[in-house]
Amino acid sequence: MNIRSIAEKLEYLRTRDGEPLKLMEVCGTHTAGIFRSGIRGVLSPTIRLISGPGCPVCVTPAAYIDRCAMYARMPAHTLACFGDMLKVPGSARSLSEVRAEGGRVEMIYSPFEVLDWAMSAPERTFVIAAVGFETTVPAYGLLMDELIGRGIENVKLLTALKSAIPAIERICQTEESVDGFLCPGHVSVITGSKVYEPLAERYGKPFVVAGFEAEHLVHAIYELTRSAETVKADSTGGTNTPGQSAEAPKKRGSVRNLYGEAVSAEGNPKARRVMERYFKPGAAVWRGLGEMDASGLYLRGEYRRFDAGSRGLDEDGCLPDGCLCADVITGRIDPDACPMFGGACVPGNAQGPCMVSSEGACGIWYQNASGTFG
Amino acid sequence: MSEYAKNITMAHGSGGRDSAALMRGIFGKHFSNRILDRMEDGAVLPLTVETDPVSMCVGTPPLAVKAALPCGNDDLCTRNGVEADRRGGPKNAQRAPLVVSTDSFVVTPVEFCGGDIGKLAVCGTVNDILMMGATPKYLTCGFILEEGLELAVLDRIVASMAAAAREAGVLIVAGDTKVIEARGTSNADAYAGDSRTGADDARTDAKRGGGHGRFDAGKRGGVMINTAGIGALRKSVSVSNARPGDAVIVSGNLGDHHACILSARMGIENGIQSDCALLSEPVVSLLNDEVDVHVMRDVTRGGLGTVLNEIATASGVTIELAERDIPVDPEVRGFCGIMGLDPIYMGNEGKMVAIVPEEQAERALALIRASEIGRSARIIGAVTGDADAFGAGAQTGAQDMSGQTHAARGQSADRDALFWRNPRDGLVIMRTRIGGLRRIDVLFGEGLPRIC
């Protein structure tokens, strides 16, 4: 079947009648795009979209927020962070609350804003809460270039930088029922689409890289659905065909890049070089996924003087009883299956980080209330 | 929501859910009275004011008002005001209910592409009066000036206010000025309990000068302006007047002001301009042509999504929008895509929503489009039903709009919908470009750019 137009693909997805499929959008921006497009309500009930661990705020442990709050309260210190971090609950308070109580928390739109502050207030130390995936790490590398080039010593990074790829691999290992992955678009700009090939091969799953507009999403979900159908047909058909070896044939994974205007196979090697100049991988704790080797990015030893104590912030004891953020992040449950969702846990009174962040699955579900229509 | 907050946070000023909670939880609780409780853009008072037919005409202000720093009891302003009132002559004078509204302005930077805080302070309050169906007549203004503000900047801002007031045909008749210490020092090291440290910071920074940001002189010297306006009621419109069958019109592209201000703060250069403007022209056209406008609302903080929810809730109705008809400038759309922002929730300073009976919609649209600021106006949706008929009603609406049946999921959809939504609230839903449905709620939090 050769379907070309978006309308035809949409019609296929709407009327599909086959084995149920579970497709994971890894990235929070995709979750937001999916809800804005209203596509969930259009899909056949046989296609289920689940949200993954692709919100850097949601997977950041509480101990990290507490460390941020500590700096905000420390004399002659200012904590600079992106807006998304302000409302994430720490074990006692969110940064927004710390600021309202007089703590020095400044919201930034770019880490480079801090350079001028640091130059004009040399007696003050500026701690940047550097949270994000591969997408944002190169910017911190460039910031390091500036700090070193200008001889600025009163800026430190408190990093919770993570690599999305090990997390996707962890999901491949533990969540066998996921039939395909919608890869994080912005991360892929840096890493390139080739980075998914070993995963596709090893786990026999389809991976699609796509943009965020409604048409992109239709295209991507269509491709994932078709590829997943092929994988399923191969594996079931294989075992039923006489004359084949007793072993089930190896499932064929695949990688398709539908976001060619922004993502190449190789990604952005220049950005990766900047990353590698200052950061090296190390073990990191992800909320919901636990500790994973080489999934965190930390300042290299020679730049330790710029590190505000980013290692070992693993404690994550702040999730209240009943909060199922960890299950949401791994796609085990939909947000509205959490008993607190919409009742005890709403965006203005979030119990868990998934409800706080604009990229968090629970917040996106709640605000767009897609359950209303599908 | 402020029910849960212990302190004021920035989200309380976003115009979204937290702002509404603050209104209910504190101001509404203590100030409650039958006028305030209507929660309109302004209040219609049981007092009357003489109307002046001349001043209703756009572009011909009653008198050229000499720009003067507002100073409490400025004789010149007062005299001009009286003369303006006499202009129509006792014979022409009619009396109309008095409308009053007030608004405060704290934008940073104070001067931006397409306007400044002075123009904003006049347009904002004048627009609020217009949205009540009234002719704006007088303004008062209060200035809070931060130590270090350049007088040349203040002069430009006030000149800009005067120009906007002339254009709006209003007189600025009273004012007040206060000066405060530079804000950078206010909460410095509160935990250290040493306020002198902060003050020293300020002096050090001021001496260094140059640069931009919160820790140098560039950020100090802010201006905050409050304006209050008085107008004469022409036609009673109310946020609670939307009726099933009405058409929803928006007067132009969404998100320009928000995108402009964010670009300036982030140091991004682009062609995006604030839409900061008076809404007099389209409003006067609609009223002069006797369009039976049910609701008018300016689309400011919190964006279209928040405003439509307020209307839907106050009127007890469901509003359905078509995504493809919502006007957004391509450059702003691109900016939003990069920043992860949604134009539906972005602030504007020269846009309005008009809700009119369906049979008058095309005429109203033509009138709005004929105005300078309404050229990209669109009919974006319709009021489709009572909010009370919600569960079944919304489902029916969903099927009607997409031509599809979601019956298989109807059961759980009903449950979820009722669960997620306060039954008191109205409902705003949007049919997306690909035929899906999306619920448009009020803005949550601060509407921030994403981090990844």
Short mmCIF file of C-alpha atoms in Angstrom, two decimals, chain B residues 10 15 27 48 52 58 98 106 109 124 153 170 182 186 192 201 251 257 270-271 284 286 334 370 376 419 431:
data_model
loop_
_atom_site.label_atom_id
_atom_site.label_comp_id
_atom_site.label_asym_id
_atom_site.label_seq_id
_atom_site.Cartn_x
_atom_site.Cartn_y
_atom_site.Cartn_z
CA MET B 10 5.18 35.26 39.57
CA GLY B 15 -3.42 36.41 34.22
CA PHE B 27 -9.52 40.42 46.97
CA THR B 48 -24.23 59.28 35.47
CA ASP B 52 -20.17 64.33 24.64
CA VAL B 58 -12.18 58.49 16.63
CA LEU B 98 -20.45 56.08 34.48
CA VAL B 106 5.09 46.87 34.97
CA PRO B 109 11.90 46.67 29.04
CA GLY B 124 -4.71 49.24 28.45
CA VAL B 153 13.44 58.08 29.43
CA VAL B 170 -9.27 61.22 26.83
CA ALA B 182 16.16 50.41 43.25
CA SER B 186 15.09 44.82 47.95
CA ALA B 192 21.78 36.55 55.38
CA ASP B 201 25.73 45.87 45.48
CA SER B 251 -9.61 41.41 15.87
CA HIS B 257 3.23 41.69 22.07
CA ASN B 270 13.61 39.85 14.66
CA GLY B 271 10.91 41.86 12.97
CA VAL B 284 -16.80 52.73 17.87
CA LEU B 286 -19.44 48.33 15.96
CA GLY B 334 7.93 30.42 14.01
CA ALA B 370 -12.15 48.27 8.02
CA SER B 376 -6.39 40.45 10.03
CA PHE B 419 -13.42 14.61 36.65
CA ARG B 431 -11.05 21.61 16.37
#
